[in-house]
Amino acid sequence: MRCEDNYISKSFVIKAAKRIHEAGGCDATDEYSKGYDDAVTLALNILLEETGYVIEDILDYGEDE
C-alpha cells in the first residue's frame, strides 16, 4: 500500500473513502444518529479535501468490477 516515498495509491484512498462513506447514512432522526452521520461526513470531507478526490470518485468505485 505504501511505497518507500510515502505514496499511497489512488485505489487505496478511494477504497478507504468508500468504506467511510458507507459507514454513515443511517439518516435517523435522533440526536445520536444525526451526530454520527455528521461525524462520518466530516471525516470523509477531510479525506477528500486532503487528497483532491471528489465524492463521484468514491461513489463510482468498484462499479466496473
PDB file of N, CA and C in Angstrom:
ATOM      1  N   MET A   1       0.810  -1.191   0.000  1.00  0.00           N
ATOM      2  CA  MET A   1       0.000   0.000   0.000  1.00  0.00           C
ATOM      3  C   MET A   1       0.855   1.257   0.000  1.00  0.00           C
ATOM      4  N   ARG A   2       1.894   1.280   0.814  1.00  0.00           N
ATOM      5  CA  ARG A   2       2.787   2.431   0.836  1.00  0.00           C
ATOM      6  C   ARG A   2       4.094   2.072   0.159  1.00  0.00           C
ATOM      7  N   CYS A   3       4.606   3.002  -0.559  1.00  0.00           N
ATOM      8  CA  CYS A   3       5.920   2.841  -1.172  1.00  0.00           C
ATOM      9  C   CYS A   3       6.952   3.513  -0.286  1.00  0.00           C
ATOM     10  N   GLU A   4       8.174   3.396  -0.668  1.00  0.00           N
ATOM     11  CA  GLU A   4       9.261   3.964   0.120  1.00  0.00           C
ATOM     12  C   GLU A   4       9.161   5.484   0.258  1.00  0.00           C
ATOM     13  N   ASP A   5       8.535   6.156  -0.697  1.00  0.00           N
ATOM     14  CA  ASP A   5       8.441   7.612  -0.633  1.00  0.00           C
ATOM     15  C   ASP A   5       7.112   8.075  -0.018  1.00  0.00           C
ATOM     16  N   ASN A   6       6.454   7.209   0.736  1.00  0.00           N
ATOM     17  CA  ASN A   6       5.209   7.510   1.440  1.00  0.00           C
ATOM     18  C   ASN A   6       4.044   7.795   0.504  1.00  0.00           C
ATOM     19  N   TYR A   7       4.074   7.277  -0.691  1.00  0.00           N
ATOM     20  CA  TYR A   7       2.993   7.421  -1.651  1.00  0.00           C
ATOM     21  C   TYR A   7       1.894   6.408  -1.325  1.00  0.00           C
ATOM     22  N   ILE A   8       0.661   6.864  -1.322  1.00  0.00           N
ATOM     23  CA  ILE A   8      -0.477   5.971  -1.132  1.00  0.00           C
ATOM     24  C   ILE A   8      -1.238   5.940  -2.450  1.00  0.00           C
ATOM     25  N   SER A   9      -1.506   4.752  -2.945  1.00  0.00           N
ATOM     26  CA  SER A   9      -2.141   4.616  -4.253  1.00  0.00           C
ATOM     27  C   SER A   9      -3.568   5.163  -4.254  1.00  0.00           C
ATOM     28  N   LYS A  10      -4.004   5.574  -5.447  1.00  0.00           N
ATOM     29  CA  LYS A  10      -5.354   6.094  -5.612  1.00  0.00           C
ATOM     30  C   LYS A  10      -6.382   5.056  -5.181  1.00  0.00           C
ATOM     31  N   SER A  11      -6.194   3.811  -5.573  1.00  0.00           N
ATOM     32  CA  SER A  11      -7.182   2.786  -5.235  1.00  0.00           C
ATOM     33  C   SER A  11      -7.305   2.593  -3.731  1.00  0.00           C
ATOM     34  N   PHE A  12      -6.201   2.714  -3.007  1.00  0.00           N
ATOM     35  CA  PHE A  12      -6.248   2.593  -1.551  1.00  0.00           C
ATOM     36  C   PHE A  12      -7.043   3.745  -0.936  1.00  0.00           C
ATOM     37  N   VAL A  13      -6.791   4.959  -1.390  1.00  0.00           N
ATOM     38  CA  VAL A  13      -7.506   6.136  -0.871  1.00  0.00           C
ATOM     39  C   VAL A  13      -8.990   6.032  -1.180  1.00  0.00           C
ATOM     40  N   ILE A  14      -9.316   5.687  -2.421  1.00  0.00           N
ATOM     41  CA  ILE A  14     -10.710   5.591  -2.836  1.00  0.00           C
ATOM     42  C   ILE A  14     -11.425   4.485  -2.061  1.00  0.00           C
ATOM     43  N   LYS A  15     -10.769   3.357  -1.889  1.00  0.00           N
ATOM     44  CA  LYS A  15     -11.379   2.251  -1.143  1.00  0.00           C
ATOM     45  C   LYS A  15     -11.646   2.661   0.307  1.00  0.00           C
ATOM     46  N   ALA A  16     -10.691   3.338   0.933  1.00  0.00           N
ATOM     47  CA  ALA A  16     -10.880   3.799   2.313  1.00  0.00           C
ATOM     48  C   ALA A  16     -12.016   4.812   2.395  1.00  0.00           C
ATOM     49  N   ALA A  17     -12.065   5.738   1.444  1.00  0.00           N
ATOM     50  CA  ALA A  17     -13.128   6.744   1.433  1.00  0.00           C
ATOM     51  C   ALA A  17     -14.493   6.103   1.225  1.00  0.00           C
ATOM     52  N   LYS A  18     -14.560   5.092   0.376  1.00  0.00           N
ATOM     53  CA  LYS A  18     -15.830   4.384   0.144  1.00  0.00           C
ATOM     54  C   LYS A  18     -16.297   3.714   1.429  1.00  0.00           C
ATOM     55  N   ARG A  19     -15.384   3.119   2.176  1.00  0.00           N
ATOM     56  CA  ARG A  19     -15.751   2.484   3.450  1.00  0.00           C
ATOM     57  C   ARG A  19     -16.240   3.514   4.453  1.00  0.00           C
ATOM     58  N   ILE A  20     -15.608   4.685   4.487  1.00  0.00           N
ATOM     59  CA  ILE A  20     -16.067   5.758   5.379  1.00  0.00           C
ATOM     60  C   ILE A  20     -17.463   6.201   4.965  1.00  0.00           C
ATOM     61  N   HIS A  21     -17.659   6.398   3.674  1.00  0.00           N
ATOM     62  CA  HIS A  21     -18.965   6.831   3.161  1.00  0.00           C
ATOM     63  C   HIS A  21     -20.055   5.828   3.536  1.00  0.00           C
ATOM     64  N   GLU A  22     -19.770   4.547   3.402  1.00  0.00           N
ATOM     65  CA  GLU A  22     -20.755   3.514   3.698  1.00  0.00           C
ATOM     66  C   GLU A  22     -21.016   3.361   5.192  1.00  0.00           C
ATOM     67  N   ALA A  23     -20.121   3.856   6.029  1.00  0.00           N
ATOM     68  CA  ALA A  23     -20.312   3.764   7.480  1.00  0.00           C
ATOM     69  C   ALA A  23     -21.398   4.707   7.966  1.00  0.00           C
ATOM     70  N   GLY A  24     -21.662   5.749   7.225  1.00  0.00           N
ATOM     71  CA  GLY A  24     -22.708   6.696   7.597  1.00  0.00           C
ATOM     72  C   GLY A  24     -24.009   6.307   6.953  1.00  0.00           C
ATOM     73  N   GLY A  25     -24.896   7.258   6.894  1.00  0.00           N
ATOM     74  CA  GLY A  25     -26.124   7.043   6.153  1.00  0.00           C
ATOM     75  C   GLY A  25     -27.268   6.449   6.925  1.00  0.00           C
ATOM     76  N   CYS A  26     -27.204   6.481   8.244  1.00  0.00           N
ATOM     77  CA  CYS A  26     -28.328   5.904   8.971  1.00  0.00           C
ATOM     78  C   CYS A  26     -29.555   6.813   8.892  1.00  0.00           C
ATOM     79  N   ASP A  27     -29.344   8.095   8.629  1.00  0.00           N
ATOM     80  CA  ASP A  27     -30.433   9.053   8.415  1.00  0.00           C
ATOM     81  C   ASP A  27     -31.534   8.990   9.474  1.00  0.00           C
ATOM     82  N   ALA A  28     -31.200   8.580  10.656  1.00  0.00           N
ATOM     83  CA  ALA A  28     -32.188   8.553  11.727  1.00  0.00           C
ATOM     84  C   ALA A  28     -32.416   9.972  12.240  1.00  0.00           C
ATOM     85  N   THR A  29     -33.479  10.144  12.943  1.00  0.00           N
ATOM     86  CA  THR A  29     -33.825  11.483  13.406  1.00  0.00           C
ATOM     87  C   THR A  29     -33.337  11.768  14.820  1.00  0.00           C
ATOM     88  N   ASP A  30     -32.938  10.736  15.563  1.00  0.00           N
ATOM     89  CA  ASP A  30     -32.494  11.012  16.926  1.00  0.00           C
ATOM     90  C   ASP A  30     -31.132  11.703  16.934  1.00  0.00           C
ATOM     91  N   GLU A  31     -30.829  12.346  18.024  1.00  0.00           N
ATOM     92  CA  GLU A  31     -29.638  13.195  18.114  1.00  0.00           C
ATOM     93  C   GLU A  31     -28.335  12.410  17.921  1.00  0.00           C
ATOM     94  N   TYR A  32     -28.243  11.196  18.495  1.00  0.00           N
ATOM     95  CA  TYR A  32     -27.025  10.396  18.354  1.00  0.00           C
ATOM     96  C   TYR A  32     -26.767  10.052  16.886  1.00  0.00           C
ATOM     97  N   SER A  33     -27.790   9.580  16.199  1.00  0.00           N
ATOM     98  CA  SER A  33     -27.617   9.171  14.806  1.00  0.00           C
ATOM     99  C   SER A  33     -27.245  10.348  13.924  1.00  0.00           C
ATOM    100  N   LYS A  34     -27.852  11.493  14.173  1.00  0.00           N
ATOM    101  CA  LYS A  34     -27.509  12.688  13.402  1.00  0.00           C
ATOM    102  C   LYS A  34     -26.049  13.065  13.652  1.00  0.00           C
ATOM    103  N   GLY A  35     -25.622  13.005  14.891  1.00  0.00           N
ATOM    104  CA  GLY A  35     -24.227  13.300  15.218  1.00  0.00           C
ATOM    105  C   GLY A  35     -23.267  12.321  14.578  1.00  0.00           C
ATOM    106  N   TYR A  36     -23.659  11.057  14.544  1.00  0.00           N
ATOM    107  CA  TYR A  36     -22.827  10.033  13.920  1.00  0.00           C
ATOM    108  C   TYR A  36     -22.677  10.320  12.427  1.00  0.00           C
ATOM    109  N   ASP A  37     -23.794  10.572  11.750  1.00  0.00           N
ATOM    110  CA  ASP A  37     -23.741  10.889  10.322  1.00  0.00           C
ATOM    111  C   ASP A  37     -22.903  12.140  10.059  1.00  0.00           C
ATOM    112  N   ASP A  38     -23.052  13.148  10.903  1.00  0.00           N
ATOM    113  CA  ASP A  38     -22.267  14.375  10.738  1.00  0.00           C
ATOM    114  C   ASP A  38     -20.776  14.089  10.876  1.00  0.00           C
ATOM    115  N   ALA A  39     -20.412  13.228  11.824  1.00  0.00           N
ATOM    116  CA  ALA A  39     -19.001  12.894  12.030  1.00  0.00           C
ATOM    117  C   ALA A  39     -18.440  12.119  10.844  1.00  0.00           C
ATOM    118  N   VAL A  40     -19.209  11.187  10.314  1.00  0.00           N
ATOM    119  CA  VAL A  40     -18.767  10.427   9.142  1.00  0.00           C
ATOM    120  C   VAL A  40     -18.592  11.363   7.947  1.00  0.00           C
ATOM    121  N   THR A  41     -19.535  12.263   7.755  1.00  0.00           N
ATOM    122  CA  THR A  41     -19.447  13.227   6.656  1.00  0.00           C
ATOM    123  C   THR A  41     -18.218  14.110   6.812  1.00  0.00           C
ATOM    124  N   LEU A  42     -17.950  14.567   8.014  1.00  0.00           N
ATOM    125  CA  LEU A  42     -16.777  15.402   8.263  1.00  0.00           C
ATOM    126  C   LEU A  42     -15.492  14.634   7.953  1.00  0.00           C
ATOM    127  N   ALA A  43     -15.385  13.398   8.414  1.00  0.00           N
ATOM    128  CA  ALA A  43     -14.190  12.590   8.155  1.00  0.00           C
ATOM    129  C   ALA A  43     -13.993  12.380   6.656  1.00  0.00           C
ATOM    130  N   LEU A  44     -15.068  12.080   5.955  1.00  0.00           N
ATOM    131  CA  LEU A  44     -14.983  11.880   4.512  1.00  0.00           C
ATOM    132  C   LEU A  44     -14.567  13.168   3.807  1.00  0.00           C
ATOM    133  N   ASN A  45     -15.139  14.286   4.203  1.00  0.00           N
ATOM    134  CA  ASN A  45     -14.782  15.572   3.591  1.00  0.00           C
ATOM    135  C   ASN A  45     -13.317  15.922   3.816  1.00  0.00           C
ATOM    136  N   ILE A  46     -12.803  15.643   4.996  1.00  0.00           N
ATOM    137  CA  ILE A  46     -11.386  15.898   5.275  1.00  0.00           C
ATOM    138  C   ILE A  46     -10.513  15.052   4.355  1.00  0.00           C
ATOM    139  N   LEU A  47     -10.835  13.770   4.232  1.00  0.00           N
ATOM    140  CA  LEU A  47     -10.053  12.887   3.361  1.00  0.00           C
ATOM    141  C   LEU A  47     -10.105  13.355   1.912  1.00  0.00           C
ATOM    142  N   LEU A  48     -11.275  13.734   1.447  1.00  0.00           N
ATOM    143  CA  LEU A  48     -11.398  14.204   0.066  1.00  0.00           C
ATOM    144  C   LEU A  48     -10.636  15.499  -0.153  1.00  0.00           C
ATOM    145  N   GLU A  49     -10.740  16.432   0.768  1.00  0.00           N
ATOM    146  CA  GLU A  49     -10.021  17.704   0.633  1.00  0.00           C
ATOM    147  C   GLU A  49      -8.517  17.500   0.614  1.00  0.00           C
ATOM    148  N   GLU A  50      -8.020  16.632   1.466  1.00  0.00           N
ATOM    149  CA  GLU A  50      -6.577  16.420   1.578  1.00  0.00           C
ATOM    150  C   GLU A  50      -6.003  15.648   0.398  1.00  0.00           C
ATOM    151  N   THR A  51      -6.829  14.865  -0.280  1.00  0.00           N
ATOM    152  CA  THR A  51      -6.322  14.053  -1.383  1.00  0.00           C
ATOM    153  C   THR A  51      -6.695  14.599  -2.755  1.00  0.00           C
ATOM    154  N   GLY A  52      -7.655  15.531  -2.810  1.00  0.00           N
ATOM    155  CA  GLY A  52      -8.055  16.099  -4.081  1.00  0.00           C
ATOM    156  C   GLY A  52      -9.100  15.296  -4.836  1.00  0.00           C
ATOM    157  N   TYR A  53      -9.591  14.233  -4.236  1.00  0.00           N
ATOM    158  CA  TYR A  53     -10.639  13.455  -4.883  1.00  0.00           C
ATOM    159  C   TYR A  53     -11.990  14.091  -4.598  1.00  0.00           C
ATOM    160  N   VAL A  54     -13.006  13.658  -5.350  1.00  0.00           N
ATOM    161  CA  VAL A  54     -14.362  14.170  -5.175  1.00  0.00           C
ATOM    162  C   VAL A  54     -15.290  13.000  -4.887  1.00  0.00           C
ATOM    163  N   ILE A  55     -16.471  13.307  -4.382  1.00  0.00           N
ATOM    164  CA  ILE A  55     -17.402  12.259  -3.972  1.00  0.00           C
ATOM    165  C   ILE A  55     -17.762  11.328  -5.127  1.00  0.00           C
ATOM    166  N   GLU A  56     -17.797  11.842  -6.353  1.00  0.00           N
ATOM    167  CA  GLU A  56     -18.108  10.991  -7.502  1.00  0.00           C
ATOM    168  C   GLU A  56     -17.065   9.888  -7.689  1.00  0.00           C
ATOM    169  N   ASP A  57     -15.800  10.178  -7.368  1.00  0.00           N
ATOM    170  CA  ASP A  57     -14.764   9.152  -7.432  1.00  0.00           C
ATOM    171  C   ASP A  57     -15.090   8.019  -6.473  1.00  0.00           C
ATOM    172  N   ILE A  58     -15.617   8.377  -5.320  1.00  0.00           N
ATOM    173  CA  ILE A  58     -15.917   7.402  -4.277  1.00  0.00           C
ATOM    174  C   ILE A  58     -17.146   6.579  -4.663  1.00  0.00           C
ATOM    175  N   LEU A  59     -18.195   7.251  -5.082  1.00  0.00           N
ATOM    176  CA  LEU A  59     -19.454   6.564  -5.386  1.00  0.00           C
ATOM    177  C   LEU A  59     -19.313   5.602  -6.551  1.00  0.00           C
ATOM    178  N   ASP A  60     -18.439   5.929  -7.504  1.00  0.00           N
ATOM    179  CA  ASP A  60     -18.248   5.077  -8.686  1.00  0.00           C
ATOM    180  C   ASP A  60     -17.269   3.928  -8.453  1.00  0.00           C
ATOM    181  N   TYR A  61     -16.586   3.900  -7.316  1.00  0.00           N
ATOM    182  CA  TYR A  61     -15.545   2.903  -7.066  1.00  0.00           C
ATOM    183  C   TYR A  61     -16.148   1.495  -7.032  1.00  0.00           C
ATOM    184  N   GLY A  62     -15.561   0.608  -7.782  1.00  0.00           N
ATOM    185  CA  GLY A  62     -15.952  -0.787  -7.772  1.00  0.00           C
ATOM    186  C   GLY A  62     -17.120  -1.143  -8.664  1.00  0.00           C
ATOM    187  N   GLU A  63     -17.711  -0.166  -9.324  1.00  0.00           N
ATOM    188  CA  GLU A  63     -18.864  -0.461 -10.179  1.00  0.00           C
ATOM    189  C   GLU A  63     -18.469  -1.144 -11.479  1.00  0.00           C
ATOM    190  N   ASP A  64     -17.225  -0.991 -11.889  1.00  0.00           N
ATOM    191  CA  ASP A  64     -16.773  -1.608 -13.138  1.00  0.00           C
ATOM    192  C   ASP A  64     -16.305  -3.037 -12.951  1.00  0.00           C
ATOM    193  N   GLU A  65     -16.288  -3.510 -11.713  1.00  0.00           N
ATOM    194  CA  GLU A  65     -15.771  -4.860 -11.436  1.00  0.00           C
ATOM    195  C   GLU A  65     -16.852  -5.896 -11.554  1.00  0.00           C
TER     196      GLU A  65
END
